[in-house]
């Protein structure tokens, strides 16, 4: 079977040795089983996500995106641009839409791109997509289920969608208030999606660093609600959510006397384990809070 | 603040007289949407850090129309936006609220009016500088810069307080200490610097900030 080809934009946090390195690791088995080929965009740069606004402003930010789009178009023409990070997906998609919408912005961006000897064709309109969209729309739930050899029987999971893997663009046209795709993926691999009232709550994002108390109050609710609904672990589609919700549990415990120890894994790691991936292949050795239930299944 | 920035502010004041709405429409990203706000308050109730802000988007948009220039540009509220997009997907008038808030923050910052030492502003600047320098964000340098932004002593304290986290990430292979010497970089960093300088020059010219 020929593989489906995509241009791949990893984003900074998913590089080797970066905080979401285990996320990327867990893509391997999935791509293999589902005949997906991700072709990294050569010399991609940071997408400048939303927090780039203060110093960056509008045009410099969009130009950072435009360089990636132009490189992708030049080296991987016609391939949809896929990212695992919602912030990157949003930045790529927003840059494309804004440039499409305004010919003067396009002209300005191209003037700046001359400095790197690139040019974005004015009719550039290649889709930027999140990896979950590839799985849901191009592979489908049935397709995702086919390679399952170790259903995650008895594992109870809180599907934490967060913000940017949901707003403002949405996945598969689902509602912003109660998207279903993550729960459906959980059930596709044989686990149980528990009801979860913090599904689309913001974790504080990049402000977790600068406003730790306020962000940790949000994170506390996110973790507590998972416990309240009997979840064994939380699953997320976003590297920043993953980092925030996992990393700060020990801080919250220290400051507030809670005893949080809730694993936070990626949807890709669930698929991986269900497809027979090892602990290492699933990136489960990269968890700060080890996901014992999954490790047990992966180790079998 | 430097004289150049004061001048940019004075020029803007002179140019738009007392019409702050017009100024916002001309200089702030997506600013032309502000007049569409119907003051329903949905955005104010959607914001995760809402209780901590003095001015919700609703209030900010009302203040813009009321010509409260200083109050808006000096507000720290725009800096409390987590980019969660809750307001934006709920706004009945479909204002791109998140982008307007970012745009206002950027404009205030460029005029030298934004609150100094505001932590999120410091973060945003560090993030951008880090991204630009190497083309990609080097997380270790970024976090170190964060620890030390309040000075050396506080930096050491911050670093110690978060030590467990850092070490855990190193052990888990998700933070690479070797990066402090050679980290993730793009090949064409010098090109990227020139490209961004150019973009900034074009935008400043368009916004009358040059
Ligand atoms: S903005 Fe964030 S997620 Fe996007 S590439 Fe840069 S660091 Fe990575
Ligand atoms: S990291 Fe947090 S703020 Fe960012 S998209 Fe995920 S939930 Fe939202
Ligand atoms: S939700 Fe929209 S219309 Fe309502 S107050 Fe906010 S910006 Fe204005
Ligand atoms: S996007 Fe910003 S302003 Fe809007 S609700 Fe979220 S934090 Fe508040």
XYZ file of C-alpha atoms and ligand atoms in Angstrom:
542
model
C 0.000 0.000 0.000
C 1.364 3.406 -0.825
C 1.793 5.655 2.145
C -0.151 8.853 2.616
C 2.293 11.747 2.381
C 2.245 14.860 4.543
C 4.555 17.787 5.108
C 5.447 17.709 8.774
C 5.979 20.694 11.031
C 7.248 19.343 14.372
C 7.484 22.620 16.311
C 10.046 23.463 18.945
C 8.639 21.503 21.834
C 8.610 18.258 19.859
C 12.288 18.260 18.926
C 14.644 15.675 20.360
C 15.517 16.497 23.957
C 12.638 18.978 24.251
C 9.651 18.697 26.559
C 7.407 16.841 24.117
C 10.130 14.547 22.762
C 8.147 11.517 23.924
C 5.155 12.715 21.902
C 7.117 12.549 18.683
C 8.547 9.182 19.632
C 5.015 7.847 19.885
C 4.229 8.889 16.288
C 6.538 6.212 14.892
C 4.483 3.070 15.440
C 1.264 4.837 14.432
C 2.589 6.068 11.116
C 3.914 2.622 10.448
C 0.637 0.838 11.147
C -1.547 3.380 9.391
C 0.684 3.940 6.355
C 1.292 7.579 7.052
C 4.508 9.270 6.056
C 5.449 12.546 7.687
C 8.099 14.476 5.763
C 9.795 17.108 7.910
C 9.861 20.576 6.371
C 13.557 21.381 5.829
C 14.986 24.100 8.085
C 11.587 25.014 9.549
C 11.604 27.826 12.092
C 9.548 28.487 15.211
C 5.961 29.283 14.334
C 6.042 32.192 16.816
C 2.712 31.034 18.342
C 0.418 33.432 20.088
C 2.812 34.651 22.735
C 5.064 36.095 20.035
C 2.677 39.013 19.711
C 4.184 41.403 22.237
C 7.584 41.858 20.730
C 6.763 40.458 17.324
C 3.669 42.296 16.207
C 1.519 41.160 13.345
C 3.666 41.111 10.219
C 6.865 39.667 11.756
C 4.768 36.917 13.338
C 2.983 36.111 10.114
C 6.261 36.191 8.212
C 7.710 33.574 10.565
C 4.776 31.417 9.509
C 5.070 32.362 5.857
C 8.677 31.146 5.713
C 7.568 27.692 6.865
C 4.697 27.659 4.387
C 6.982 28.703 1.526
C 9.577 26.062 2.417
C 6.892 23.427 2.584
C 5.442 24.467 -0.753
C 8.868 24.429 -2.369
C 10.150 21.111 -1.022
C 6.926 19.186 -0.421
C 4.484 20.647 -2.936
C 0.849 19.661 -2.614
C 1.241 17.968 0.762
C -0.974 19.122 3.609
C 1.050 20.642 6.450
C 0.619 18.595 9.594
C 1.593 19.426 13.129
C 1.149 17.628 16.431
C 1.050 20.855 18.409
C -2.225 22.806 18.409
C -0.386 26.126 18.804
C 1.718 25.400 15.720
C -1.322 24.186 13.777
C -3.165 27.346 14.692
C -0.208 29.555 13.739
C 0.228 27.863 10.351
C -3.459 27.915 9.583
C -3.896 31.480 10.733
C -0.942 32.669 8.663
C -2.391 30.958 5.578
C -5.842 32.454 6.122
C -4.615 35.935 6.845
C -2.363 35.956 3.801
C -5.155 34.619 1.618
C -7.510 37.220 2.948
C -5.343 40.252 2.266
C -3.318 40.793 -0.867
C -1.475 43.692 0.729
C -0.389 41.504 3.658
C 0.717 38.877 1.128
C 2.762 41.505 -0.745
C 4.380 42.699 2.484
C 5.160 39.138 3.576
C 6.758 38.404 0.235
C 8.863 41.537 0.469
C 10.245 40.243 3.778
C 10.648 36.698 2.395
C 12.975 38.067 -0.274
C 15.569 38.370 2.476
C 15.648 34.567 2.686
C 15.281 34.124 -1.089
C 11.818 32.650 -0.750
C 8.474 33.540 -2.217
C 5.008 32.397 -1.320
C 2.779 32.039 -4.356
C -0.176 34.361 -4.026
C -2.665 31.532 -4.522
C -1.060 29.419 -1.786
C -3.872 27.718 0.039
C -2.510 24.381 1.219
C -4.295 23.056 4.279
C -2.629 23.191 7.673
C -3.876 20.399 9.888
C -3.490 18.953 13.326
C -2.396 15.311 13.469
C -5.712 14.328 15.075
C -7.452 15.575 11.912
C -5.341 13.267 9.780
C -6.310 10.356 12.015
C -9.995 11.228 12.212
C -10.636 12.458 8.665
C -8.153 10.543 6.503
C -7.878 7.289 8.468
C -11.217 7.298 10.300
C -12.156 5.647 13.580
C -12.593 2.245 11.942
C -9.176 2.611 10.321
C -7.688 3.570 13.676
C -9.256 0.522 15.271
C -8.052 -2.001 12.708
C -4.459 -2.418 13.983
C -5.503 -2.704 17.659
C -4.065 -5.920 19.081
C -4.068 -4.985 22.771
C -7.328 -3.225 23.618
C -6.914 -1.018 26.687
C -9.568 -2.916 28.612
C -10.504 -1.478 31.954
C -8.434 1.693 31.679
C -10.470 4.749 32.642
C -9.424 7.936 30.917
C -10.313 11.616 31.195
C -10.075 13.188 27.737
C -8.638 16.661 28.240
C -9.015 18.597 25.004
C -7.924 21.998 26.375
C -8.177 25.138 24.275
C -6.304 25.306 21.053
C -6.983 21.742 19.930
C -10.579 22.909 19.966
C -10.785 26.686 19.617
C -10.964 28.678 17.460
C -10.918 26.183 14.565
C -12.388 23.026 16.033
C -11.653 19.431 15.020
C -13.967 17.596 12.626
C -16.603 20.313 12.954
C -17.421 19.391 16.551
C -18.880 21.746 19.145
C -16.540 23.981 21.104
C -18.267 23.335 24.400
C -18.265 19.550 24.290
C -16.085 18.068 21.537
C -16.294 14.284 21.248
C -13.288 13.290 19.181
C -10.892 12.569 22.025
C -13.455 10.430 23.863
C -14.133 8.570 20.633
C -10.434 7.893 20.168
C -10.224 6.616 23.740
C -13.073 4.223 23.052
C -11.637 3.201 19.695
C -8.671 1.657 21.500
C -10.913 -0.156 23.979
C -10.521 2.131 26.997
C -13.332 3.880 28.847
C -13.845 7.635 28.487
C -15.102 8.920 31.845
C -17.374 11.977 31.958
C -15.119 14.956 32.558
C -16.296 18.464 33.283
C -12.914 20.123 32.742
C -12.618 18.879 29.177
C -12.189 22.270 27.523
C -10.829 24.321 30.425
C -7.729 26.392 29.797
C -4.616 25.281 31.699
C -3.096 28.756 31.693
C -0.939 28.055 28.652
C 2.253 30.065 28.446
C 1.152 32.019 31.517
C 1.870 29.015 33.729
C 5.378 30.415 34.006
C 4.576 34.053 34.648
C 1.377 33.675 36.679
C 2.049 30.395 38.485
C -0.593 30.778 41.184
C -3.434 31.623 38.821
C -2.476 28.892 36.363
C -2.023 26.314 39.094
C -5.552 27.035 40.319
C -6.818 26.040 36.855
C -4.548 22.994 36.719
C -5.736 21.902 40.148
C -9.335 21.787 38.883
C -8.285 19.879 35.782
C -6.548 17.174 37.837
C -9.099 17.079 40.641
C -11.988 16.564 38.271
C -10.177 13.612 36.675
C -9.872 12.038 40.130
C -13.499 12.832 40.938
C -14.639 10.945 37.868
C -12.506 7.923 38.648
C -9.956 8.352 35.863
C -6.688 6.404 35.899
C -5.056 8.934 33.645
C -5.579 12.067 31.591
C -5.035 12.117 27.847
C -4.374 15.250 25.788
C -3.678 16.327 22.188
C -1.472 19.296 23.185
C 2.215 19.368 24.263
C 1.789 22.494 26.350
C -1.274 21.135 28.153
C 0.587 17.895 28.719
C 3.583 19.684 30.209
C 1.547 22.068 32.355
C -0.833 19.490 33.755
C 1.866 16.911 34.446
C 4.745 19.090 35.627
C 2.923 21.310 38.095
C 1.218 18.538 40.067
C 4.257 18.222 42.339
C 4.281 22.004 42.881
C 0.610 21.980 43.790
C 1.169 19.051 46.150
C 3.993 20.916 47.845
C 2.060 24.140 48.266
C -1.428 22.873 48.914
C -0.906 19.480 50.502
C -2.721 17.567 47.768
C -1.505 14.119 46.759
C -1.817 14.394 43.004
C -0.103 11.724 40.998
C -2.208 11.607 37.844
C -0.416 10.493 34.668
C -0.942 12.744 31.627
C -0.289 11.104 28.270
C -0.880 11.848 24.601
C -3.603 10.244 22.486
C -0.797 8.926 20.303
C 0.604 6.986 23.226
C -2.757 5.269 23.718
C -2.877 4.194 20.078
C 0.706 3.093 20.297
C 0.187 0.791 23.246
C -2.984 -0.600 21.710
C -1.068 -1.297 18.485
C 1.459 -3.330 20.432
C 4.155 -0.668 20.833
C 6.640 -1.171 23.655
C 7.043 1.194 26.608
C 9.929 2.814 24.801
C 8.201 3.036 21.424
C 5.211 4.633 23.116
C 7.390 7.222 24.836
C 6.007 6.068 28.188
C 9.526 6.138 29.629
C 9.379 9.909 29.141
C 6.614 10.491 31.670
C 7.365 12.346 34.911
C 4.382 10.596 36.435
C 4.559 7.090 35.065
C 1.378 5.698 33.537
C 1.505 2.302 35.240
C -1.707 0.934 33.761
C -0.450 1.559 30.247
C 3.043 0.307 31.005
C 1.574 -2.932 32.262
C -0.295 -3.473 28.996
C 2.679 -2.386 26.897
C 4.993 -4.696 28.865
C 2.831 -7.765 28.288
C 11.722 54.892 27.987
C 13.715 56.135 25.066
C 13.005 59.396 23.349
C 12.171 57.594 20.137
C 9.268 55.858 21.866
C 8.010 59.025 23.498
C 8.075 60.605 20.097
C 6.074 57.757 18.578
C 3.457 58.244 21.268
C 3.380 62.020 20.812
C 3.138 61.648 17.069
C 0.190 59.296 17.470
C -1.550 61.668 19.878
C -1.088 64.564 17.494
C -2.152 62.557 14.472
C -5.392 61.108 15.833
C -6.264 64.017 18.140
C -8.946 62.722 20.420
C -10.204 59.990 18.177
C -8.809 56.913 19.872
C -11.162 54.553 18.046
C -9.751 55.780 14.746
C -6.224 55.326 16.064
C -6.978 51.750 17.099
C -8.550 51.006 13.735
C -5.466 52.257 11.923
C -2.702 50.857 14.096
C -3.891 47.820 16.034
C -4.085 44.312 14.571
C -7.753 43.635 13.712
C -8.604 46.982 15.359
C -11.238 47.766 12.742
C -13.489 45.203 14.453
C -13.794 47.117 17.734
C -16.764 49.209 16.626
C -18.767 46.015 15.998
C -18.886 45.151 19.717
C -22.427 45.277 21.112
C -21.388 45.141 24.778
C -23.168 41.876 25.542
C -20.547 40.771 28.090
C -20.189 37.174 26.881
C -16.418 37.573 26.500
C -16.033 38.911 30.030
C -17.743 35.829 31.430
C -15.681 33.419 29.316
C -12.198 34.421 30.344
C -10.192 31.965 32.498
C -8.166 34.721 34.162
C -11.176 37.036 34.089
C -11.406 37.506 37.859
C -7.811 38.753 37.871
C -8.204 41.409 35.189
C -9.207 44.927 35.820
C -10.630 45.299 32.317
C -12.360 42.512 30.409
C -12.362 42.706 26.597
C -15.881 44.121 26.845
C -14.659 46.948 29.073
C -11.581 47.582 26.955
C -13.722 47.937 23.816
C -16.088 50.295 25.599
C -13.160 52.369 26.853
C -11.738 52.605 23.346
C -14.986 54.045 22.085
C -15.106 56.412 25.024
C -11.640 57.664 24.058
C -9.919 56.528 27.262
C -6.573 56.231 25.534
C -4.150 56.284 28.472
C -6.275 53.979 30.579
C -6.477 51.385 27.814
C -2.854 51.474 26.738
C -1.577 51.415 30.305
C -3.894 48.604 31.383
C -2.266 45.302 32.275
C -5.385 43.400 31.243
C -4.313 42.642 27.688
C -1.252 40.953 29.153
C -3.369 38.434 31.043
C -4.684 36.741 27.922
C -3.816 33.028 27.754
C -4.934 32.774 24.112
C -7.617 30.259 25.037
C -10.022 31.600 22.360
C -13.090 31.059 24.562
C -14.263 34.610 24.048
C -13.681 34.506 20.324
C -15.762 31.426 19.584
C -18.626 32.730 21.696
C -18.803 36.361 20.609
C -22.178 36.859 18.885
C -20.611 39.524 16.666
C -17.656 37.297 15.786
C -15.001 39.768 16.808
C -11.481 38.252 16.699
C -11.148 39.275 20.339
C -7.985 37.325 21.114
C -6.119 38.972 18.259
C -7.383 42.431 19.127
C -6.186 41.991 22.719
C -2.775 40.852 21.474
C -2.695 43.721 19.018
C -3.501 46.259 21.731
C -0.778 44.826 23.947
C 1.718 45.085 21.123
C 0.735 48.647 20.260
C 0.935 49.798 23.890
C 4.302 48.113 24.218
C 5.648 49.736 21.073
C 4.538 53.151 22.284
C 6.281 52.543 25.601
C 3.042 52.846 27.562
C 2.519 49.252 28.672
C 3.079 48.514 32.368
C 6.765 47.922 32.950
C 7.875 44.708 34.585
C 4.556 42.998 33.816
C 5.552 39.317 34.031
C 3.743 38.137 30.901
C 5.240 40.956 28.938
C 8.678 39.875 30.100
C 7.900 36.293 29.077
C 6.575 37.290 25.701
C 9.701 39.288 24.987
C 12.009 36.499 26.109
C 10.077 34.032 24.016
C 10.332 36.144 20.905
C 14.032 36.904 21.445
C 14.744 33.243 21.994
C 12.778 32.217 18.905
C 14.507 34.797 16.755
C 18.020 34.201 17.897
C 18.163 30.572 16.842
C 15.087 30.351 14.669
C 13.648 27.883 17.156
C 12.922 28.102 20.828
C 15.594 26.563 22.948
C 13.619 25.520 25.977
C 16.522 25.301 28.369
C 17.814 28.769 27.588
C 14.269 30.031 27.664
C 13.648 28.638 31.130
C 16.994 29.832 32.414
C 16.249 33.308 31.140
C 12.923 33.077 32.964
C 14.555 32.163 36.243
C 16.990 35.044 36.025
C 14.704 37.757 34.781
C 14.257 39.157 38.311
C 17.960 39.194 39.028
C 20.528 36.675 40.084
C 19.484 35.966 43.668
C 15.824 35.557 42.826
C 16.863 33.492 39.807
C 18.754 31.016 41.918
C 15.778 30.797 44.275
C 13.382 30.218 41.380
C 15.661 27.623 39.873
C 15.980 25.807 43.189
C 12.236 25.870 43.728
C 11.693 24.230 40.352
C 14.702 21.945 40.573
C 12.679 18.776 41.035
C 10.767 19.519 37.886
C 13.892 20.297 35.855
C 15.763 17.213 36.984
C 12.727 15.052 36.360
C 12.514 16.330 32.801
C 16.228 15.752 32.243
C 15.907 12.188 33.494
C 12.873 11.625 31.302
C 14.862 12.816 28.273
C 12.666 15.853 27.781
C 15.118 18.622 28.690
C 18.580 18.455 27.223
C 21.287 20.070 29.369
C 23.767 19.854 26.509
C 21.661 22.378 24.689
C 23.120 25.173 26.675
C 26.216 24.770 24.548
C 24.725 23.748 21.247
C 20.983 23.731 20.950
C 18.288 23.492 18.381
C 18.890 25.998 15.637
C 17.860 26.695 12.091
C 20.515 26.701 9.420
C 19.540 30.054 8.026
C 19.434 32.096 11.228
C 21.084 35.137 9.655
C 18.505 35.111 6.873
C 15.726 34.880 9.443
C 17.130 37.892 11.296
C 17.169 39.937 8.103
C 13.680 38.757 7.157
C 12.228 39.791 10.510
C 14.050 43.138 10.506
C 12.504 43.770 7.111
C 9.026 42.745 8.267
C 9.286 45.037 11.242
C 10.446 47.917 9.082
C 7.495 47.484 6.720
C 4.988 47.230 9.549
C 6.394 50.206 11.456
C 6.162 52.297 8.321
C 2.555 51.262 7.806
C 1.632 52.000 11.426
C 3.468 55.298 11.602
C 5.899 53.970 14.194
C 9.036 54.317 12.105
S 5.649 28.533 18.923
Fe 5.805 27.063 20.440
S 5.030 25.294 19.636
Fe 5.240 26.599 17.904
S 7.218 26.095 17.165
Fe 7.615 27.735 18.550
S 7.890 26.882 20.549
Fe 7.121 25.362 19.201
S -1.732 24.579 26.562
Fe -3.423 25.172 27.835
S -3.756 27.194 27.111
Fe -2.645 26.193 25.514
S -4.041 25.254 24.247
Fe -3.543 23.734 25.687
S -5.150 24.089 27.261
Fe -5.094 25.881 26.116
S -18.680 38.999 23.320
Fe -18.263 40.235 21.508
S -19.989 41.604 21.332
Fe -20.084 40.736 23.380
S -19.009 42.243 24.644
Fe -17.506 40.736 24.022
S -16.623 41.562 22.152
Fe -18.489 42.684 22.535
S -8.591 34.444 24.557
Fe -7.721 35.801 26.054
S -9.268 37.358 26.352
Fe -10.276 35.684 25.351
S -11.151 34.484 26.982
Fe -9.161 33.611 26.541
S -7.764 34.621 27.935
Fe -9.644 35.822 27.906
